[in-house]
Coordinates of C-alpha atoms in Angstrom, one line a residue:
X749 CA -2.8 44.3 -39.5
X750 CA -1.8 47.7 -38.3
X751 CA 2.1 48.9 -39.1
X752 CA 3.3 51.0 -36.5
X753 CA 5.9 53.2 -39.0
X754 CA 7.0 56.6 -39.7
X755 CA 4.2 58.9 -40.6
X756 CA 5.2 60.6 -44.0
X757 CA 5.1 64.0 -44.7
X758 CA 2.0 66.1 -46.0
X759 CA 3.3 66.4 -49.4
X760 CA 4.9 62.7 -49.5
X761 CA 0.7 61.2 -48.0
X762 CA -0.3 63.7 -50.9
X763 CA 1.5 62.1 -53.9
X764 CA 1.0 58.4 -52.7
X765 CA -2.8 59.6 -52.6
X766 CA -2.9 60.4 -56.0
X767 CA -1.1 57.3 -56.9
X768 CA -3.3 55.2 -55.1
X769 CA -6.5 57.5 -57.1
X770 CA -4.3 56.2 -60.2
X771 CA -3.8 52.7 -59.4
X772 CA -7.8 52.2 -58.8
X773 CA -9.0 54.5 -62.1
X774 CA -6.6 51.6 -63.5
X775 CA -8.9 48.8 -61.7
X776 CA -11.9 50.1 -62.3
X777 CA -11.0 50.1 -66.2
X778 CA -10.3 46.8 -65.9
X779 CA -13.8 45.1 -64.5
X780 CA -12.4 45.5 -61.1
X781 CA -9.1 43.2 -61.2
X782 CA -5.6 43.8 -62.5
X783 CA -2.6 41.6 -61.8
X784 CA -0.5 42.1 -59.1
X785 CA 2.4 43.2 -61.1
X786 CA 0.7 46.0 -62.9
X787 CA -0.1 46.8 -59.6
X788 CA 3.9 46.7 -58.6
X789 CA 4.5 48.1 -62.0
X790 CA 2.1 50.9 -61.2
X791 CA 2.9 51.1 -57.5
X792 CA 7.3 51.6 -58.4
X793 CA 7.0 53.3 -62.3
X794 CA 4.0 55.5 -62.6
X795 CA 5.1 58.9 -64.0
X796 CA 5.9 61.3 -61.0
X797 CA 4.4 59.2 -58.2
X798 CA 5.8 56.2 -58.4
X799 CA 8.3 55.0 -56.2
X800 CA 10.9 55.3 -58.2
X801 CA 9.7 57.9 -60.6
X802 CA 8.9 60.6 -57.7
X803 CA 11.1 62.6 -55.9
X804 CA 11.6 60.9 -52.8
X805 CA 14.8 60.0 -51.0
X806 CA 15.1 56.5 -51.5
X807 CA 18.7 55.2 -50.7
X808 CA 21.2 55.4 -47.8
X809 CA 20.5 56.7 -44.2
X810 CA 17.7 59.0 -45.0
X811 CA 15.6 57.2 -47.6
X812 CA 14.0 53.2 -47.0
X813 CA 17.3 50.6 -47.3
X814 CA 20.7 50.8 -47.5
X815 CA 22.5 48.6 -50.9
X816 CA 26.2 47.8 -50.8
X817 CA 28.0 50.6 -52.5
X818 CA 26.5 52.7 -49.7
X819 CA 28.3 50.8 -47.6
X820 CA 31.8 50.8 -48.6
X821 CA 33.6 52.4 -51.1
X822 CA 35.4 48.8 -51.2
X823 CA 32.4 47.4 -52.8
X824 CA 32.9 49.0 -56.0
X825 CA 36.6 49.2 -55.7
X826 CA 36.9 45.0 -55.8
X827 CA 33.5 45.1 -58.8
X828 CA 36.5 47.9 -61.0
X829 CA 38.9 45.1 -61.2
X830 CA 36.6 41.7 -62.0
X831 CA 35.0 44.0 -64.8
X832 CA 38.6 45.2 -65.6
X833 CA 39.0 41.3 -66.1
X834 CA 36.5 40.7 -68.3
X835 CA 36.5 44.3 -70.3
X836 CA 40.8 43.0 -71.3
X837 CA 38.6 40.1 -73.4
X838 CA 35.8 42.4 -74.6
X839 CA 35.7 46.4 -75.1
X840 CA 37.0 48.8 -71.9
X841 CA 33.3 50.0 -71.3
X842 CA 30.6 49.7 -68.4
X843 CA 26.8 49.1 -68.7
X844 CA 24.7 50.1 -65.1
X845 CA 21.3 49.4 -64.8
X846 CA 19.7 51.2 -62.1
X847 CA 22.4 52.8 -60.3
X848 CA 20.9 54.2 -57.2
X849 CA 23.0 57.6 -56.2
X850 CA 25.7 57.2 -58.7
X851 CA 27.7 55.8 -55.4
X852 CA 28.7 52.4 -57.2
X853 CA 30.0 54.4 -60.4
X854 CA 31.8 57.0 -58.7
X855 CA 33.9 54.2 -56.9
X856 CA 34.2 51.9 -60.1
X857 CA 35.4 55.0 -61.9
X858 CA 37.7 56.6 -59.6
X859 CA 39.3 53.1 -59.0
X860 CA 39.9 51.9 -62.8
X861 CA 41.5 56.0 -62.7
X862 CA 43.8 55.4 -59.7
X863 CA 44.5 51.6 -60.8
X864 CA 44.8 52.5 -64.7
X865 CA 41.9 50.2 -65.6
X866 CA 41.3 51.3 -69.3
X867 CA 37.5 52.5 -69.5
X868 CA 36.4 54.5 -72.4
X869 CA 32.8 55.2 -71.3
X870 CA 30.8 54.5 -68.5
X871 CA 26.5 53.9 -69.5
X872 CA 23.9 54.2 -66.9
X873 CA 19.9 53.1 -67.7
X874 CA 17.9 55.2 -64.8
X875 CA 14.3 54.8 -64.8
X876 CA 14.1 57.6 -61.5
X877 CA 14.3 61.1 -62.5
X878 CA 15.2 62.3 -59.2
X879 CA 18.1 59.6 -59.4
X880 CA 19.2 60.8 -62.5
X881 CA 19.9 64.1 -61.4
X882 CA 21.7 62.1 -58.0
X883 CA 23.8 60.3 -60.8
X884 CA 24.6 63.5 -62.8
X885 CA 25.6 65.2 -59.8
X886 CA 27.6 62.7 -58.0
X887 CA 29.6 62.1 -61.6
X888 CA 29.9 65.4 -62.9
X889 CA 33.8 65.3 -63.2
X890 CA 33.3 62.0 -65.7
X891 CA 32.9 63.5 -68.7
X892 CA 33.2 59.2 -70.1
X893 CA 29.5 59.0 -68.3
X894 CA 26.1 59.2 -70.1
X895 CA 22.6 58.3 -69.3
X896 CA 20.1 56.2 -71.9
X897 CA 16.6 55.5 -71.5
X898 CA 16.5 51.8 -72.7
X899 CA 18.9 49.0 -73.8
X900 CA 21.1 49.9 -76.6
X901 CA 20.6 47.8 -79.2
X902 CA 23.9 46.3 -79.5
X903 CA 26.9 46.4 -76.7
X904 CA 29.9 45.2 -75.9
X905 CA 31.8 45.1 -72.6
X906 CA 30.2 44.8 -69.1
X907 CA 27.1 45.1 -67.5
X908 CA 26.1 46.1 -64.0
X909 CA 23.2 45.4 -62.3
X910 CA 22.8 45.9 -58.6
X911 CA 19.8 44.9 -56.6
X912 CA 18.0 45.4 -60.2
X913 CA 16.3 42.0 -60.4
X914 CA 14.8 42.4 -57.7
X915 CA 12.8 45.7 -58.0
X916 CA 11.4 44.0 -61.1
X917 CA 7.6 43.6 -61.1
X918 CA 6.6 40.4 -60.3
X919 CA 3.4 38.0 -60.6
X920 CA 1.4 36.5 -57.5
X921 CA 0.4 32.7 -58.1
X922 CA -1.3 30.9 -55.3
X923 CA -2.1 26.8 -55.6
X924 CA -5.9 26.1 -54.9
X925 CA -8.3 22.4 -54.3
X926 CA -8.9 23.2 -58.6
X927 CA -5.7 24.3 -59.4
X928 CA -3.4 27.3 -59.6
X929 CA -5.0 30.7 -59.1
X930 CA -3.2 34.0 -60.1
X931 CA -3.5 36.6 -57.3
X932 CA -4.6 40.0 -58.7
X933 CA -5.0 43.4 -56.9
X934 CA -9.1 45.0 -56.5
X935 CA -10.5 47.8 -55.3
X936 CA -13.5 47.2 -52.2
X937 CA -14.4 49.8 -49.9
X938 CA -11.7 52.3 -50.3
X939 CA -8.8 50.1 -50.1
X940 CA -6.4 47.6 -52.5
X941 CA -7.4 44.2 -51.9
X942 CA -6.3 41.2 -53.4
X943 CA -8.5 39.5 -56.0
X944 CA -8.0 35.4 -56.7
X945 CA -8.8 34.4 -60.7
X946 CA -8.0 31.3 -62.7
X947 CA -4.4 31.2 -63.6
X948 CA -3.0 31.9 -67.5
X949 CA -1.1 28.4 -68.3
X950 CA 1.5 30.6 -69.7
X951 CA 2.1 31.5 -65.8
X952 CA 1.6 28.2 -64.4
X953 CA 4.4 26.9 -66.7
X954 CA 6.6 29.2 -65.2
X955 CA 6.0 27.6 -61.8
X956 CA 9.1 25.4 -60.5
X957 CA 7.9 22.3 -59.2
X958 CA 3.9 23.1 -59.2
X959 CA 2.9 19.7 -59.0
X960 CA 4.8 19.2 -55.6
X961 CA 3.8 22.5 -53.7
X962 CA 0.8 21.9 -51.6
X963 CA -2.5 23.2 -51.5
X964 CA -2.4 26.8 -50.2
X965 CA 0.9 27.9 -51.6
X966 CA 1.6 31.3 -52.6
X967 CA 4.6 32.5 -54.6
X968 CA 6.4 34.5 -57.0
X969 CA 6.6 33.9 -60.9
X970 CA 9.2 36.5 -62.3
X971 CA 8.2 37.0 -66.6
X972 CA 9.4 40.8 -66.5
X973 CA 13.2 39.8 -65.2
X974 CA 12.9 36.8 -67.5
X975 CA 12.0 38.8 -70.5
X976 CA 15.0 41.4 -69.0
X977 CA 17.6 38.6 -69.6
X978 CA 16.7 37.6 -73.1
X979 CA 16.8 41.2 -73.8
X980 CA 20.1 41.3 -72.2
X981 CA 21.1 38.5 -74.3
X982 CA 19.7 39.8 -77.4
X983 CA 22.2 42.9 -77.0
X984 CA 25.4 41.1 -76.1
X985 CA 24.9 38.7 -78.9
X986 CA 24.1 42.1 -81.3
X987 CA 27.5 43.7 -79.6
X988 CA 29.1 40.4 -80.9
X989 CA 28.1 40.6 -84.4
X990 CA 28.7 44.2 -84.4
X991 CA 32.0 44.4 -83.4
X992 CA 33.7 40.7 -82.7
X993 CA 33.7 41.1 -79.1
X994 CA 31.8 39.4 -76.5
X995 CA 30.3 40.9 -73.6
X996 CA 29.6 39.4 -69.9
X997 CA 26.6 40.7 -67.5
X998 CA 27.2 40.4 -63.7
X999 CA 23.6 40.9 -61.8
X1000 CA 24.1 40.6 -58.4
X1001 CA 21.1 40.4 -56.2
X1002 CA 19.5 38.8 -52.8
X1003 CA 17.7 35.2 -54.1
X1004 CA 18.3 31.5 -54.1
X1005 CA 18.1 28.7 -56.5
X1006 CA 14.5 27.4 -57.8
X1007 CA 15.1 24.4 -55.3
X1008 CA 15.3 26.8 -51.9
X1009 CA 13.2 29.3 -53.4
X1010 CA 10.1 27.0 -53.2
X1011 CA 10.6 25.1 -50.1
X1012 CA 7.6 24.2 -47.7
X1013 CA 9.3 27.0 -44.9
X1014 CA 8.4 29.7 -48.5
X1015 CA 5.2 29.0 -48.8
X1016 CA 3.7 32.6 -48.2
X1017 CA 6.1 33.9 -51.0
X1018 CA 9.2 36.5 -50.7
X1019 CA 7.7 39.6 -50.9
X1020 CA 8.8 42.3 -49.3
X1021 CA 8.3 46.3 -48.6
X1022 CA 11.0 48.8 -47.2
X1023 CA 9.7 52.2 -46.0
X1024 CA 12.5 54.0 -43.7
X1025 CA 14.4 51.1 -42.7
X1026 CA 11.7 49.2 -41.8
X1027 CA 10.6 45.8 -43.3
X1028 CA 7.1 44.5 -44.1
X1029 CA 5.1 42.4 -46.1
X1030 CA 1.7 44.8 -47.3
X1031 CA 1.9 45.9 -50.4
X1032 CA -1.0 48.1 -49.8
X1033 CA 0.9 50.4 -47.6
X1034 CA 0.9 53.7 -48.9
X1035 CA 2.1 53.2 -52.5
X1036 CA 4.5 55.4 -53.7
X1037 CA 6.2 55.9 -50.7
X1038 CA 8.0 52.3 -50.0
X1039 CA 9.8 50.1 -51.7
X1040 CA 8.3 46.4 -53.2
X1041 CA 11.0 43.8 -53.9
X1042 CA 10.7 40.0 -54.5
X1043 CA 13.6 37.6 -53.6
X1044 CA 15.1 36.4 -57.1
X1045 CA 14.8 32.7 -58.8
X1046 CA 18.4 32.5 -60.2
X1047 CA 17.6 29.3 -61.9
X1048 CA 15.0 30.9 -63.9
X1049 CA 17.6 33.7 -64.5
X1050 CA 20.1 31.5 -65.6
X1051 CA 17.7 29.3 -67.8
X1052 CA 16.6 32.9 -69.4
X1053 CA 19.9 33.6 -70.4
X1054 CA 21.3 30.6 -71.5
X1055 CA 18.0 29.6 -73.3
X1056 CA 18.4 33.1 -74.8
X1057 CA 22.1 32.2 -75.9
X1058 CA 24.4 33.2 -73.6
X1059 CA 27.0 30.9 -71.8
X1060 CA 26.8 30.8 -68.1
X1061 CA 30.4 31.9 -66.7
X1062 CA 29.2 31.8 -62.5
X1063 CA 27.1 32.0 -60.2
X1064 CA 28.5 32.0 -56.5
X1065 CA 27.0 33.9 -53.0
X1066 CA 28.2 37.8 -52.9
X1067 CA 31.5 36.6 -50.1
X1068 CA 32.7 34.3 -52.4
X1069 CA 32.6 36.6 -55.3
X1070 CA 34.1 38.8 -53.5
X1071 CA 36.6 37.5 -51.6
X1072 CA 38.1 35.8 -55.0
X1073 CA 38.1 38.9 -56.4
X1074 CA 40.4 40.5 -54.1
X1075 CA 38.3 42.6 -51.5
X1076 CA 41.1 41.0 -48.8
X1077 CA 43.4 42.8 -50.5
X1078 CA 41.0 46.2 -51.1
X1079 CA 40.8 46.0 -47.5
X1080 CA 44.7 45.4 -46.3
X1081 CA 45.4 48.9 -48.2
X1082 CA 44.2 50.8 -44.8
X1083 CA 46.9 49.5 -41.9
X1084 CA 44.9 47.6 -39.5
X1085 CA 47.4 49.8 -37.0
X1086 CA 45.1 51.8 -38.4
X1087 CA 42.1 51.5 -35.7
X1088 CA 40.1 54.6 -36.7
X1089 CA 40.5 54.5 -40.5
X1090 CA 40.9 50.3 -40.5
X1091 CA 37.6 49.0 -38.4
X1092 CA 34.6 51.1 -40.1
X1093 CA 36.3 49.5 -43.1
X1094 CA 36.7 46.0 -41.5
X1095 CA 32.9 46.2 -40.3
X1096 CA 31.9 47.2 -43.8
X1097 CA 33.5 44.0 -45.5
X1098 CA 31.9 41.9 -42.7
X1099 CA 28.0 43.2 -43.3
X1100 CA 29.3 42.5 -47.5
X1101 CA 30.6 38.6 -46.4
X1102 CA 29.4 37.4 -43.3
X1103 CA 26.6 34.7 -43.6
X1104 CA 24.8 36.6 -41.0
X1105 CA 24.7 39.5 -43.3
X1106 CA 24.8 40.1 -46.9
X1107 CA 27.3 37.2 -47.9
X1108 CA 24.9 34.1 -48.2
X1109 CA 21.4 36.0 -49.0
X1110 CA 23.2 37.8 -51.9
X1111 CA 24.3 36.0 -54.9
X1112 CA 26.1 36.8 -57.9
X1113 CA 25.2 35.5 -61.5
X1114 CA 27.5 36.1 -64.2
X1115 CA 26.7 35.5 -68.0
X1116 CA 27.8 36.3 -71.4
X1117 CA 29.5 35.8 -74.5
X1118 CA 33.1 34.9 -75.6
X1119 CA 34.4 35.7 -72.5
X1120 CA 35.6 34.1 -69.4
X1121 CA 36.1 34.9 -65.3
X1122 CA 39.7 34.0 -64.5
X1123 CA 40.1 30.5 -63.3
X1124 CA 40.4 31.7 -59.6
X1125 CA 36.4 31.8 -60.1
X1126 CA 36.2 28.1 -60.6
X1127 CA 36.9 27.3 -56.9
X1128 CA 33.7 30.1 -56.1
X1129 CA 31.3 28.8 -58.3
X1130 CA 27.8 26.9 -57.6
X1131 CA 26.3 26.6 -61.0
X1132 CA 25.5 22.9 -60.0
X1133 CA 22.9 24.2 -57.6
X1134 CA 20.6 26.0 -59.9

């Protein structure tokens, strides 16, 4: 298949050449075949060339997609007061993984300032480099911010993750006549191809309903976010020990529960690529340069965390989660008499809420320890569908 896309710049075709020199130095070490999320591992991570190691624009108009807190500043505005919620029962600070430009912090913090939210510091895990220095320079008047390189070993309060899940590397399974086959990335002729081997039981047992998928079905299994969440859990339940307070995680993300993420109409899998606002489904295309997301399996989420020891508190789509906690409201602070200042603002809450948009697609799963969302969540919440 031939993409008809924008053609990247000299430097940009250099860097994604070298990755893709990289990637297949990898291959060649290993007798021609690794799996497909080393390749996604290599192809997003790799020291300077990756996707989002390097220094390419990745976020808002000029870079590949566009996430929520680009959006609208009301986004981060309505997340301020449902972590202000949860930090009153735990400890006032914030936890981000992944935090694109900084955008979502700089509204989270500026609101709990303006709406005397108590927050005593403000973490932020960055993988990207060139993000990092986005982040430092988008936050540079909140001194209460700081940047790690890993988990902390122990925490308290709330974490963030935004469109994280799903920028996790993921593994390829595909069910064959003999059984299931893991789909691997190799090397033929100058080009990526993908390589079919027999399947590690450890993945197959990761596979939702495997012995009702039909012959010919290829999908996602997601070990690297699984092994996120009991690492997530292993912290708050640390944070607990450490200092009597519970913590609660709120990962929203574009997925569905295990029983729509493997219906018959999935059956080529939810991979996706995003290279300047366009979406596609090769891999192959210049690596480096575009984005490689998987849809999310909340069930397995949830099963990771609560498996893991943490209580399930919600799970809902992004419009209810939103909508209970209080974007209306968010909103009605700009007069609809208002028409210039008002409708940008309006449109923005519709792309966050509308089933059309972002409001069914995107989910929100909330988990932790010794803590609870206020009962107005109750009415929101789907947990019986994972």
């Amino acid at each position: 298949m031939q993409l008809q896309l924008p053609q990247p710049s000299p430097d940009a075709l250099s860097a994604s050449h070298a990755l893709q020199n990289l990637i297949a130095e990898e291959i060649r070490r290993h007798d021609g075949w690794i799996s497909f999320a080393r390749y996604m591992e290599l192809a997003l991570y790799a020291p300077d060339v990756g996707y989002y190691s390097g220094g390419a624009a990745k976020l808002g108009k000029d870079g590949d997609f566009t996430t929520a807190p680009e959006i609208t500043s009301l986004f981060g505005e309505t997340l301020a007061h449902a972590a202000g919620e949860l930090m009153a029962q735990s400890v006032p600070q914030i936890l981000e993984f992944g935090a694109g430009t900084g955008k979502l912090a700089l509204d989270i913090l500026t609101e709990c300032a303006a709406a005397g939210i108590p927050l005593e510091s403000y973490s932020i895990v960055e993988l990207s480099g060139e993000l990092r220095a986005r982040q430092q320079q988008t936050l540079a008047n909140f001194p209460q911010v700081k940047w790690l390189d890993d988990f902390p070993a122990a925490y308290s309060g709330v974490v963030l993750g935004n469109e994280v899940l799903d920028a996790m590397p993921v593994s390829l399974v595909v069910k064959s006549e003999s059984g299931w086959l893991e789909r691997g990335v190799g090397f033929d002729d100058g080009k990526f191809v993908f390589v079919d081997q027999p399947c590690d039981a450890a993945l197959v047992a990761q596979i939702p309903y495997e012995e009702e998928l039909s012959v010919g079905y290829l999908t996602e299994v997601h070990p690297i976010a699984v092994g996120f969440m009991g690492t997530l859990a292993s912290m708050l339940a640390a944070g607990l020990e450490q200092t009597g307070k519970g913590g609660a995680a709120i990962l929203l993300d574009y997925g569905f529960p295990a029983s729509e993420y493997y219906l018959d109409q999935r059956s080529a899998g939810t991979l996706m690529c995003h290279y300047r606002h366009h979406s596609h489904p090769d891999p192959f295309y210049l690596p480096g340069l575009q984005d490689i997301t998987a849809h999310v399996d909340f069930t397995a989420m949830a099963y990771a965390a609560v498996n893991n020891g943490l209580e399930m508190l919600g799970y809902m789509s992004q419009a209810a989660f939103l909508l209970t906690a209080s974007l209306g409201d968010r909103l009605l602070k700009t007069s609809p008499e208002d028409a210039r200042a008002y409708l940008p603002q309006a449109n923005a809450v519709q792309k966050l809420t509308s089933p059309a948009e972002m409001g069914e697609l995107f989910k929100v799963l909330v988990v932790g320890l010794d803590v609870q969302l206020p009962a107005r969540f109750d009415r929101a919440d789907q947990t019986r569908r994972l």
